[in-house]
């Protein structure tokens, strides 16, 4: 009994999804006329910024204009990254969305320009169309002949190969029925998909890939009960063998890696992409252009999101200026929380730490600090996302903490308060739990005050007095 309980616990653990800072974001929360709802799809407040992001979303979906750049500027904790995540969720799975932090570009393995180029190529998708011969029908019967030696369990003599499995597959449509001979690989593929009599399947003749489309409606009464994922489909009509258009979606970076490395596509999994030669990229761009002219491929300009863009230096900004003029450039979305600050690599100061010539290319979307009502709604959403039940009084207190300190600090206290509630064997987080974790974990203001009081006891202290400390904090 204990073994069964342990097994069920392990199965439950595999179904748990990690909860991230923006895992509650489902989209931008816009209606059909691109007006922002007050609270929708995990997004709260920031109505002007979300409306502007909705227009950018339409620009991306049309895919006609390349090389546009958007700056999300605002104070820390005002939802800049959440806006970018909302755009990514609204685009869907087919539109590429590449996200990097500016500090990731400074690596010992790759040059800055190569890292930026790879990020750009990851944000450009290619939809490749090809015709494939497919056998599609309802399975009437599968019979597999196993060799006698394998069935008897007798050992084969050294140097001799054991005979493989053979079998027959009977498929039918509404018009015809055919028996196919099966080899070992096809038998293995059918076994992996758990294909049985009554299933409707599609077999790719070139690759041998088996796709189970569902269960035939005519066999729906074979079982008294079926699982919730069982899909019933009609028996295919016409001939068994058909030509179908198959669409593959890949990014330009994936094509670059496959063509530049000796291990081919395995480099995508190992991450060992290294520097990719310009000649390889030129050949790929030429080939993709040919496919576009022949109608075999379609370019999907995606989105490249660079967070903390003030960390880029003047060389990176010069490269971005040139890269955005390329015909196959994606939509660039960058975010920063800096005001007027130095441009990295120079002694000049500029708004957001971005050179004026690059700022001139940007559409700027600003985010405003959240109101008390917005903070309350965000905390409600996060409590639901983290599966924490909290009393109304505790939420009022947590909202007040969020207004006086920061929204991020208040969100961090949700799980901490839930753990404190579990320790006292409670089910609903109360005000006492919030107060307890508030005393245990300091926010920035209280931590700074503590440092000012005990600064003389810290090593390498550079603050000489209380007045100097206050000036340092204000600057």
PDB file of N, CA and C in Angstrom, residues 265-341:
ATOM      1  N   UNK A 265      21.926  19.277 -36.814  1.00  0.00           N
ATOM      2  CA  UNK A 265      20.883  19.799 -35.923  1.00  0.00           C
ATOM      3  C   UNK A 265      21.146  19.484 -34.459  1.00  0.00           C
ATOM      4  N   UNK A 266      22.061  18.550 -34.158  1.00  0.00           N
ATOM      5  CA  UNK A 266      22.362  18.231 -32.750  1.00  0.00           C
ATOM      6  C   UNK A 266      22.966  19.437 -32.031  1.00  0.00           C
ATOM      7  N   UNK A 267      23.578  20.355 -32.787  1.00  0.00           N
ATOM      8  CA  UNK A 267      24.139  21.560 -32.166  1.00  0.00           C
ATOM      9  C   UNK A 267      23.055  22.430 -31.545  1.00  0.00           C
ATOM     10  N   UNK A 268      21.815  22.306 -32.050  1.00  0.00           N
ATOM     11  CA  UNK A 268      20.705  23.071 -31.471  1.00  0.00           C
ATOM     12  C   UNK A 268      20.421  22.637 -30.046  1.00  0.00           C
ATOM     13  N   UNK A 269      20.640  21.337 -29.747  1.00  0.00           N
ATOM     14  CA  UNK A 269      20.362  20.816 -28.412  1.00  0.00           C
ATOM     15  C   UNK A 269      21.540  21.041 -27.472  1.00  0.00           C
ATOM     16  N   UNK A 270      22.775  20.931 -27.996  1.00  0.00           N
ATOM     17  CA  UNK A 270      23.941  21.102 -27.141  1.00  0.00           C
ATOM     18  C   UNK A 270      24.213  22.573 -26.855  1.00  0.00           C
ATOM     19  N   UNK A 271      23.716  23.479 -27.720  1.00  0.00           N
ATOM     20  CA  UNK A 271      23.982  24.903 -27.546  1.00  0.00           C
ATOM     21  C   UNK A 271      25.329  25.325 -28.087  1.00  0.00           C
ATOM     22  N   UNK A 272      26.071  24.383 -28.698  1.00  0.00           N
ATOM     23  CA  UNK A 272      27.404  24.680 -29.220  1.00  0.00           C
ATOM     24  C   UNK A 272      27.281  25.228 -30.636  1.00  0.00           C
ATOM     25  N   UNK A 273      26.763  26.448 -30.762  1.00  0.00           N
ATOM     26  CA  UNK A 273      26.576  27.034 -32.096  1.00  0.00           C
ATOM     27  C   UNK A 273      27.852  27.701 -32.588  1.00  0.00           C
ATOM     28  N   UNK A 274      28.567  28.372 -31.695  1.00  0.00           N
ATOM     29  CA  UNK A 274      29.812  29.027 -32.078  1.00  0.00           C
ATOM     30  C   UNK A 274      29.584  30.135 -33.098  1.00  0.00           C
ATOM     31  N   UNK A 275      30.691  30.654 -33.618  1.00  0.00           N
ATOM     32  CA  UNK A 275      30.615  31.692 -34.649  1.00  0.00           C
ATOM     33  C   UNK A 275      30.189  31.063 -35.967  1.00  0.00           C
ATOM     34  N   UNK A 276      29.216  31.669 -36.615  1.00  0.00           N
ATOM     35  CA  UNK A 276      28.740  31.179 -37.907  1.00  0.00           C
ATOM     36  C   UNK A 276      29.260  32.120 -38.984  1.00  0.00           C
ATOM     37  N   UNK A 277      29.919  31.548 -40.007  1.00  0.00           N
ATOM     38  CA  UNK A 277      30.555  32.365 -41.038  1.00  0.00           C
ATOM     39  C   UNK A 277      29.527  33.135 -41.861  1.00  0.00           C
ATOM     40  N   UNK A 278      29.913  34.311 -42.305  1.00  0.00           N
ATOM     41  CA  UNK A 278      29.011  35.166 -43.093  1.00  0.00           C
ATOM     42  C   UNK A 278      28.654  34.512 -44.422  1.00  0.00           C
ATOM     43  N   UNK A 279      29.608  33.705 -44.981  1.00  0.00           N
ATOM     44  CA  UNK A 279      29.340  33.050 -46.263  1.00  0.00           C
ATOM     45  C   UNK A 279      28.174  32.076 -46.147  1.00  0.00           C
ATOM     46  N   UNK A 280      28.110  31.363 -45.018  1.00  0.00           N
ATOM     47  CA  UNK A 280      27.014  30.405 -44.799  1.00  0.00           C
ATOM     48  C   UNK A 280      25.682  31.134 -44.764  1.00  0.00           C
ATOM     49  N   UNK A 281      25.644  32.254 -44.052  1.00  0.00           N
ATOM     50  CA  UNK A 281      24.395  33.021 -43.950  1.00  0.00           C
ATOM     51  C   UNK A 281      23.977  33.585 -45.313  1.00  0.00           C
ATOM     52  N   UNK A 282      24.954  34.043 -46.091  1.00  0.00           N
ATOM     53  CA  UNK A 282      24.624  34.583 -47.418  1.00  0.00           C
ATOM     54  C   UNK A 282      24.028  33.504 -48.314  1.00  0.00           C
ATOM     55  N   UNK A 283      24.615  32.297 -48.275  1.00  0.00           N
ATOM     56  CA  UNK A 283      24.086  31.191 -49.084  1.00  0.00           C
ATOM     57  C   UNK A 283      22.662  30.830 -48.656  1.00  0.00           C
ATOM     58  N   UNK A 284      22.431  30.823 -47.328  1.00  0.00           N
ATOM     59  CA  UNK A 284      21.088  30.486 -46.816  1.00  0.00           C
ATOM     60  C   UNK A 284      20.082  31.552 -47.229  1.00  0.00           C
ATOM     61  N   UNK A 285      20.467  32.835 -47.109  1.00  0.00           N
ATOM     62  CA  UNK A 285      19.562  33.916 -47.509  1.00  0.00           C
ATOM     63  C   UNK A 285      19.224  33.829 -48.998  1.00  0.00           C
ATOM     64  N   UNK A 286      20.226  33.474 -49.829  1.00  0.00           N
ATOM     65  CA  UNK A 286      19.991  33.321 -51.270  1.00  0.00           C
ATOM     66  C   UNK A 286      19.013  32.189 -51.539  1.00  0.00           C
ATOM     67  N   UNK A 287      19.223  31.067 -50.821  1.00  0.00           N
ATOM     68  CA  UNK A 287      18.349  29.895 -51.025  1.00  0.00           C
ATOM     69  C   UNK A 287      16.923  30.201 -50.571  1.00  0.00           C
ATOM     70  N   UNK A 288      16.786  30.866 -49.431  1.00  0.00           N
ATOM     71  CA  UNK A 288      15.449  31.212 -48.923  1.00  0.00           C
ATOM     72  C   UNK A 288      14.755  32.176 -49.890  1.00  0.00           C
ATOM     73  N   UNK A 289      15.532  33.107 -50.467  1.00  0.00           N
ATOM     74  CA  UNK A 289      14.951  34.034 -51.454  1.00  0.00           C
ATOM     75  C   UNK A 289      14.444  33.278 -52.677  1.00  0.00           C
ATOM     76  N   UNK A 290      15.201  32.246 -53.117  1.00  0.00           N
ATOM     77  CA  UNK A 290      14.749  31.405 -54.236  1.00  0.00           C
ATOM     78  C   UNK A 290      13.451  30.687 -53.892  1.00  0.00           C
ATOM     79  N   UNK A 291      13.391  30.131 -52.669  1.00  0.00           N
ATOM     80  CA  UNK A 291      12.172  29.432 -52.244  1.00  0.00           C
ATOM     81  C   UNK A 291      10.983  30.389 -52.218  1.00  0.00           C
ATOM     82  N   UNK A 292      11.227  31.636 -51.806  1.00  0.00           N
ATOM     83  CA  UNK A 292      10.133  32.619 -51.770  1.00  0.00           C
ATOM     84  C   UNK A 292       9.607  32.891 -53.178  1.00  0.00           C
ATOM     85  N   UNK A 293      10.520  33.043 -54.145  1.00  0.00           N
ATOM     86  CA  UNK A 293      10.108  33.307 -55.526  1.00  0.00           C
ATOM     87  C   UNK A 293       9.332  32.122 -56.114  1.00  0.00           C
ATOM     88  N   UNK A 294       9.738  30.907 -55.734  1.00  0.00           N
ATOM     89  CA  UNK A 294       9.067  29.705 -56.246  1.00  0.00           C
ATOM     90  C   UNK A 294       7.791  29.383 -55.485  1.00  0.00           C
ATOM     91  N   UNK A 295       7.518  30.126 -54.395  1.00  0.00           N
ATOM     92  CA  UNK A 295       6.312  29.871 -53.601  1.00  0.00           C
ATOM     93  C   UNK A 295       6.455  28.715 -52.633  1.00  0.00           C
ATOM     94  N   UNK A 296       7.691  28.234 -52.425  1.00  0.00           N
ATOM     95  CA  UNK A 296       7.913  27.105 -51.506  1.00  0.00           C
ATOM     96  C   UNK A 296       8.063  27.555 -50.055  1.00  0.00           C
ATOM     97  N   UNK A 297       8.385  28.828 -49.845  1.00  0.00           N
ATOM     98  CA  UNK A 297       8.644  29.306 -48.482  1.00  0.00           C
ATOM     99  C   UNK A 297       8.054  30.695 -48.286  1.00  0.00           C
ATOM    100  N   UNK A 298       7.847  31.019 -47.033  1.00  0.00           N
ATOM    101  CA  UNK A 298       7.285  32.321 -46.659  1.00  0.00           C
ATOM    102  C   UNK A 298       8.022  32.818 -45.422  1.00  0.00           C
ATOM    103  N   UNK A 299       8.444  34.076 -45.458  1.00  0.00           N
ATOM    104  CA  UNK A 299       9.173  34.661 -44.330  1.00  0.00           C
ATOM    105  C   UNK A 299       8.172  35.164 -43.287  1.00  0.00           C
ATOM    106  N   UNK A 300       8.433  34.839 -42.006  1.00  0.00           N
ATOM    107  CA  UNK A 300       7.587  35.311 -40.906  1.00  0.00           C
ATOM    108  C   UNK A 300       8.445  36.199 -40.003  1.00  0.00           C
ATOM    109  N   UNK A 301       8.383  37.521 -40.172  1.00  0.00           N
ATOM    110  CA  UNK A 301       9.152  38.386 -39.263  1.00  0.00           C
ATOM    111  C   UNK A 301       8.556  38.302 -37.859  1.00  0.00           C
ATOM    112  N   UNK A 302       9.391  37.973 -36.901  1.00  0.00           N
ATOM    113  CA  UNK A 302       8.928  37.831 -35.522  1.00  0.00           C
ATOM    114  C   UNK A 302       9.322  39.024 -34.673  1.00  0.00           C
ATOM    115  N   UNK A 303       9.581  38.761 -33.409  1.00  0.00           N
ATOM    116  CA  UNK A 303       9.888  39.815 -32.439  1.00  0.00           C
ATOM    117  C   UNK A 303      11.169  39.451 -31.688  1.00  0.00           C
ATOM    118  N   UNK A 304      12.075  40.409 -31.591  1.00  0.00           N
ATOM    119  CA  UNK A 304      13.254  40.260 -30.738  1.00  0.00           C
ATOM    120  C   UNK A 304      13.085  41.218 -29.566  1.00  0.00           C
ATOM    121  N   UNK A 305      13.049  40.677 -28.347  1.00  0.00           N
ATOM    122  CA  UNK A 305      12.887  41.485 -27.138  1.00  0.00           C
ATOM    123  C   UNK A 305      14.209  41.532 -26.391  1.00  0.00           C
ATOM    124  N   UNK A 306      14.762  42.741 -26.238  1.00  0.00           N
ATOM    125  CA  UNK A 306      16.011  42.932 -25.483  1.00  0.00           C
ATOM    126  C   UNK A 306      15.670  43.694 -24.215  1.00  0.00           C
ATOM    127  N   UNK A 307      15.813  43.014 -23.066  1.00  0.00           N
ATOM    128  CA  UNK A 307      15.527  43.640 -21.777  1.00  0.00           C
ATOM    129  C   UNK A 307      16.795  44.316 -21.244  1.00  0.00           C
ATOM    130  N   UNK A 308      16.593  45.332 -20.407  1.00  0.00           N
ATOM    131  CA  UNK A 308      17.712  46.098 -19.809  1.00  0.00           C
ATOM    132  C   UNK A 308      18.657  46.594 -20.903  1.00  0.00           C
ATOM    133  N   UNK A 309      18.085  47.280 -21.903  1.00  0.00           N
ATOM    134  CA  UNK A 309      18.857  47.658 -23.096  1.00  0.00           C
ATOM    135  C   UNK A 309      19.953  48.676 -22.770  1.00  0.00           C
ATOM    136  N   UNK A 310      19.854  49.380 -21.630  1.00  0.00           N
ATOM    137  CA  UNK A 310      20.893  50.345 -21.255  1.00  0.00           C
ATOM    138  C   UNK A 310      22.237  49.668 -20.998  1.00  0.00           C
ATOM    139  N   UNK A 311      22.238  48.322 -20.850  1.00  0.00           N
ATOM    140  CA  UNK A 311      23.495  47.598 -20.643  1.00  0.00           C
ATOM    141  C   UNK A 311      24.285  47.416 -21.932  1.00  0.00           C
ATOM    142  N   UNK A 312      23.675  47.682 -23.098  1.00  0.00           N
ATOM    143  CA  UNK A 312      24.412  47.600 -24.355  1.00  0.00           C
ATOM    144  C   UNK A 312      25.387  48.772 -24.453  1.00  0.00           C
ATOM    145  N   UNK A 313      26.501  48.575 -25.176  1.00  0.00           N
ATOM    146  CA  UNK A 313      27.469  49.660 -25.343  1.00  0.00           C
ATOM    147  C   UNK A 313      27.292  50.313 -26.711  1.00  0.00           C
ATOM    148  N   UNK A 314      28.099  51.315 -26.987  1.00  0.00           N
ATOM    149  CA  UNK A 314      27.956  52.112 -28.206  1.00  0.00           C
ATOM    150  C   UNK A 314      28.155  51.268 -29.454  1.00  0.00           C
ATOM    151  N   UNK A 315      29.005  50.234 -29.392  1.00  0.00           N
ATOM    152  CA  UNK A 315      29.230  49.360 -30.552  1.00  0.00           C
ATOM    153  C   UNK A 315      27.960  48.576 -30.883  1.00  0.00           C
ATOM    154  N   UNK A 316      27.271  48.077 -29.848  1.00  0.00           N
ATOM    155  CA  UNK A 316      26.036  47.322 -30.072  1.00  0.00           C
ATOM    156  C   UNK A 316      24.957  48.215 -30.683  1.00  0.00           C
ATOM    157  N   UNK A 317      24.845  49.457 -30.198  1.00  0.00           N
ATOM    158  CA  UNK A 317      23.837  50.368 -30.746  1.00  0.00           C
ATOM    159  C   UNK A 317      24.139  50.700 -32.205  1.00  0.00           C
ATOM    160  N   UNK A 318      25.422  50.850 -32.550  1.00  0.00           N
ATOM    161  CA  UNK A 318      25.803  51.111 -33.944  1.00  0.00           C
ATOM    162  C   UNK A 318      25.422  49.924 -34.824  1.00  0.00           C
ATOM    163  N   UNK A 319      25.641  48.712 -34.307  1.00  0.00           N
ATOM    164  CA  UNK A 319      25.270  47.506 -35.068  1.00  0.00           C
ATOM    165  C   UNK A 319      23.750  47.425 -35.250  1.00  0.00           C
ATOM    166  N   UNK A 320      22.981  47.730 -34.180  1.00  0.00           N
ATOM    167  CA  UNK A 320      21.515  47.685 -34.270  1.00  0.00           C
ATOM    168  C   UNK A 320      21.002  48.700 -35.289  1.00  0.00           C
ATOM    169  N   UNK A 321      21.639  49.884 -35.330  1.00  0.00           N
ATOM    170  CA  UNK A 321      21.250  50.904 -36.302  1.00  0.00           C
ATOM    171  C   UNK A 321      21.322  50.354 -37.721  1.00  0.00           C
ATOM    172  N   UNK A 322      22.393  49.629 -38.016  1.00  0.00           N
ATOM    173  CA  UNK A 322      22.579  49.068 -39.359  1.00  0.00           C
ATOM    174  C   UNK A 322      21.690  47.847 -39.574  1.00  0.00           C
ATOM    175  N   UNK A 323      21.547  47.005 -38.543  1.00  0.00           N
ATOM    176  CA  UNK A 323      20.789  45.755 -38.703  1.00  0.00           C
ATOM    177  C   UNK A 323      19.304  46.017 -38.953  1.00  0.00           C
ATOM    178  N   UNK A 324      18.767  47.101 -38.379  1.00  0.00           N
ATOM    179  CA  UNK A 324      17.342  47.400 -38.553  1.00  0.00           C
ATOM    180  C   UNK A 324      17.009  47.820 -39.987  1.00  0.00           C
ATOM    181  N   UNK A 325      18.032  48.185 -40.775  1.00  0.00           N
ATOM    182  CA  UNK A 325      17.791  48.589 -42.160  1.00  0.00           C
ATOM    183  C   UNK A 325      17.729  47.395 -43.112  1.00  0.00           C
ATOM    184  N   UNK A 326      18.018  46.206 -42.602  1.00  0.00           N
ATOM    185  CA  UNK A 326      17.966  45.004 -43.429  1.00  0.00           C
ATOM    186  C   UNK A 326      16.520  44.653 -43.764  1.00  0.00           C
ATOM    187  N   UNK A 327      16.311  44.090 -44.963  1.00  0.00           N
ATOM    188  CA  UNK A 327      14.950  43.728 -45.394  1.00  0.00           C
ATOM    189  C   UNK A 327      14.338  42.637 -44.519  1.00  0.00           C
ATOM    190  N   UNK A 328      15.194  41.767 -43.964  1.00  0.00           N
ATOM    191  CA  UNK A 328      14.670  40.639 -43.191  1.00  0.00           C
ATOM    192  C   UNK A 328      14.844  40.863 -41.688  1.00  0.00           C
ATOM    193  N   UNK A 329      14.790  42.107 -41.252  1.00  0.00           N
ATOM    194  CA  UNK A 329      14.913  42.405 -39.821  1.00  0.00           C
ATOM    195  C   UNK A 329      13.575  42.178 -39.130  1.00  0.00           C
ATOM    196  N   UNK A 330      13.595  41.651 -37.904  1.00  0.00           N
ATOM    197  CA  UNK A 330      12.343  41.478 -37.151  1.00  0.00           C
ATOM    198  C   UNK A 330      11.904  42.791 -36.510  1.00  0.00           C
ATOM    199  N   UNK A 331      10.761  42.775 -35.843  1.00  0.00           N
ATOM    200  CA  UNK A 331      10.347  43.913 -35.014  1.00  0.00           C
ATOM    201  C   UNK A 331      11.162  43.856 -33.723  1.00  0.00           C
ATOM    202  N   UNK A 332      11.835  44.943 -33.402  1.00  0.00           N
ATOM    203  CA  UNK A 332      12.691  44.989 -32.213  1.00  0.00           C
ATOM    204  C   UNK A 332      11.935  45.683 -31.082  1.00  0.00           C
ATOM    205  N   UNK A 333      11.799  44.997 -29.946  1.00  0.00           N
ATOM    206  CA  UNK A 333      11.176  45.575 -28.749  1.00  0.00           C
ATOM    207  C   UNK A 333      12.238  45.604 -27.658  1.00  0.00           C
ATOM    208  N   UNK A 334      12.518  46.793 -27.132  1.00  0.00           N
ATOM    209  CA  UNK A 334      13.533  46.921 -26.085  1.00  0.00           C
ATOM    210  C   UNK A 334      12.894  47.567 -24.856  1.00  0.00           C
ATOM    211  N   UNK A 335      13.470  47.304 -23.689  1.00  0.00           N
ATOM    212  CA  UNK A 335      12.916  47.829 -22.439  1.00  0.00           C
ATOM    213  C   UNK A 335      14.042  48.336 -21.547  1.00  0.00           C
ATOM    214  N   UNK A 336      13.754  49.403 -20.822  1.00  0.00           N
ATOM    215  CA  UNK A 336      14.725  49.941 -19.868  1.00  0.00           C
ATOM    216  C   UNK A 336      13.992  50.671 -18.755  1.00  0.00           C
ATOM    217  N   UNK A 337      14.629  50.701 -17.570  1.00  0.00           N
ATOM    218  CA  UNK A 337      14.069  51.446 -16.441  1.00  0.00           C
ATOM    219  C   UNK A 337      14.976  52.606 -16.034  1.00  0.00           C
ATOM    220  N   UNK A 338      15.922  52.983 -16.913  1.00  0.00           N
ATOM    221  CA  UNK A 338      16.864  54.065 -16.602  1.00  0.00           C
ATOM    222  C   UNK A 338      16.324  55.407 -17.078  1.00  0.00           C
ATOM    223  N   UNK A 339      16.732  56.465 -16.405  1.00  0.00           N
ATOM    224  CA  UNK A 339      16.401  57.824 -16.820  1.00  0.00           C
ATOM    225  C   UNK A 339      17.514  58.368 -17.702  1.00  0.00           C
ATOM    226  N   UNK A 340      17.956  59.600 -17.405  1.00  0.00           N
ATOM    227  CA  UNK A 340      19.082  60.173 -18.155  1.00  0.00           C
ATOM    228  C   UNK A 340      20.363  59.634 -17.528  1.00  0.00           C
ATOM    229  N   UNK A 341      21.085  58.861 -18.305  1.00  0.00           N
ATOM    230  CA  UNK A 341      22.264  58.182 -17.771  1.00  0.00           C
ATOM    231  C   UNK A 341      23.327  58.068 -18.858  1.00  0.00           C
TER     232      UNK A 341
END
